[in-house]
Coordinates of C-alpha atoms in Angstrom, one line a residue:
X64 CA 103.4 117.6 90.9
X65 CA 104.9 119.2 87.8
X66 CA 106.3 116.6 85.4
X67 CA 108.3 116.9 82.3
X68 CA 108.3 114.0 79.9
X69 CA 107.6 110.5 81.2
X70 CA 107.9 109.7 84.9
X71 CA 108.0 106.6 87.1
X72 CA 106.9 106.7 90.8
X73 CA 107.6 104.0 93.3
X74 CA 105.8 103.6 96.6
X75 CA 107.6 102.2 99.6
X76 CA 105.8 101.8 102.9
X77 CA 107.6 103.7 105.7
X78 CA 107.5 100.6 107.8
X79 CA 109.7 98.8 105.2
X80 CA 112.6 101.2 105.5
X81 CA 114.9 102.5 108.3
X82 CA 115.4 105.9 106.6
X83 CA 114.7 107.6 103.3
X84 CA 118.5 107.7 102.7
X85 CA 118.9 103.9 103.1
X86 CA 116.0 103.4 100.7
X87 CA 117.5 105.7 98.1
X88 CA 120.9 103.9 98.5
X89 CA 119.1 100.6 97.7
X90 CA 117.2 102.2 94.8
X91 CA 120.4 103.7 93.2
X92 CA 122.0 100.2 93.2
X93 CA 119.7 99.5 90.2
X94 CA 121.7 101.8 87.9
X95 CA 125.0 102.7 86.4
X96 CA 125.5 106.4 85.7
X97 CA 124.9 106.0 82.0
X98 CA 121.6 104.3 82.7
X99 CA 119.9 107.4 84.1
X100 CA 122.1 110.3 83.2
X101 CA 120.0 113.4 82.6
X102 CA 117.0 112.2 84.6
X103 CA 115.5 114.1 87.5
X104 CA 115.0 112.4 90.8
X105 CA 112.8 113.5 93.7
X106 CA 111.3 111.9 96.8
X107 CA 109.4 112.4 100.0
X108 CA 106.9 111.1 102.4
X109 CA 103.2 111.2 101.4
X110 CA 100.9 109.9 104.0
X111 CA 102.5 106.5 105.1
X112 CA 104.6 106.0 102.0
X113 CA 108.0 107.1 100.9
X114 CA 107.6 108.1 97.2
X115 CA 110.5 108.1 94.8
X116 CA 110.0 109.7 91.4
X117 CA 112.4 109.6 88.4
X118 CA 111.5 111.5 85.3
X119 CA 112.7 113.3 82.2
X120 CA 113.3 110.6 79.6
X121 CA 111.6 109.4 76.5
X122 CA 109.1 106.6 76.7
X123 CA 111.6 104.1 75.4
X124 CA 114.3 105.3 77.8
X125 CA 111.9 105.1 80.8
X126 CA 110.9 101.5 79.8
X127 CA 114.6 100.6 80.2
X128 CA 114.7 102.3 83.5
X129 CA 111.7 100.4 84.6
X130 CA 113.3 97.1 83.6
X131 CA 116.4 98.0 85.6
X132 CA 114.3 98.8 88.7
X133 CA 112.5 95.4 88.4
X134 CA 115.9 93.6 88.2
X135 CA 116.9 95.1 91.6
X136 CA 115.3 92.4 93.8
X137 CA 116.4 94.1 97.1
X138 CA 114.5 97.3 96.1
X139 CA 111.5 95.5 94.8
X140 CA 111.1 93.7 98.1
X141 CA 110.6 97.1 99.7
X142 CA 107.8 98.2 97.4
X143 CA 104.2 98.4 98.5
X144 CA 102.2 95.3 97.7
X145 CA 99.3 97.3 96.2
X146 CA 100.2 99.9 93.5
X147 CA 104.0 99.7 93.8
X148 CA 104.5 101.8 90.7
X149 CA 102.7 105.1 90.1
X150 CA 102.1 106.3 86.5
X151 CA 102.0 109.8 85.2
X152 CA 98.3 110.4 85.8
X153 CA 98.5 109.7 89.5
X154 CA 101.9 111.4 89.9
X155 CA 100.3 114.6 88.5
X156 CA 98.0 114.7 91.5
X157 CA 100.8 114.2 94.0
X158 CA 102.1 117.1 96.1
X159 CA 105.5 118.5 95.2
X160 CA 108.3 116.2 96.5
X161 CA 111.8 117.2 97.5
X162 CA 114.0 117.6 94.4
X163 CA 117.2 115.6 94.7
X164 CA 118.6 116.9 91.4
X165 CA 119.5 115.8 87.9
X166 CA 121.8 112.9 87.6
X167 CA 125.0 113.7 85.7
X168 CA 127.1 111.3 83.6
X169 CA 129.6 110.8 86.5
X170 CA 126.9 109.5 88.9
X171 CA 126.5 112.8 90.9
X172 CA 123.5 115.1 91.3
X173 CA 123.3 118.6 89.9
X174 CA 121.0 121.0 91.7
X175 CA 118.3 119.9 94.1
X176 CA 119.2 118.7 97.6
X177 CA 121.9 116.2 96.4
X178 CA 120.0 113.1 97.4
X179 CA 121.4 112.7 101.0
X180 CA 124.9 112.9 99.6
X181 CA 124.5 109.7 97.7
X182 CA 126.0 109.0 94.2
X183 CA 125.9 106.3 91.6
X184 CA 128.9 104.0 91.4

């Protein structure tokens, strides 16, 4: 998988979700538009896991994104028990995932496949 800047990947077992759209809706509850504006989001099924990747920020910015993800207890309950977070080295070996787009300052997606029509509120 091609990555620009720092990236965070999250592993969610398929058995923990009803659909990728529902999983993304729960994931996006972690953020306000200003929290992740300008970052790229992608996702897809790899083996028996739904993988979500958010990338494009500086190290400090991505640390804050990580803290916001950990504060979303509903989403964290869905994560895989073993290796819930994937770091850059492992993400580089992943197959290409579906690009959902770049998050704009209004909470929408630019480019990509628009993340199931979801937006940040």
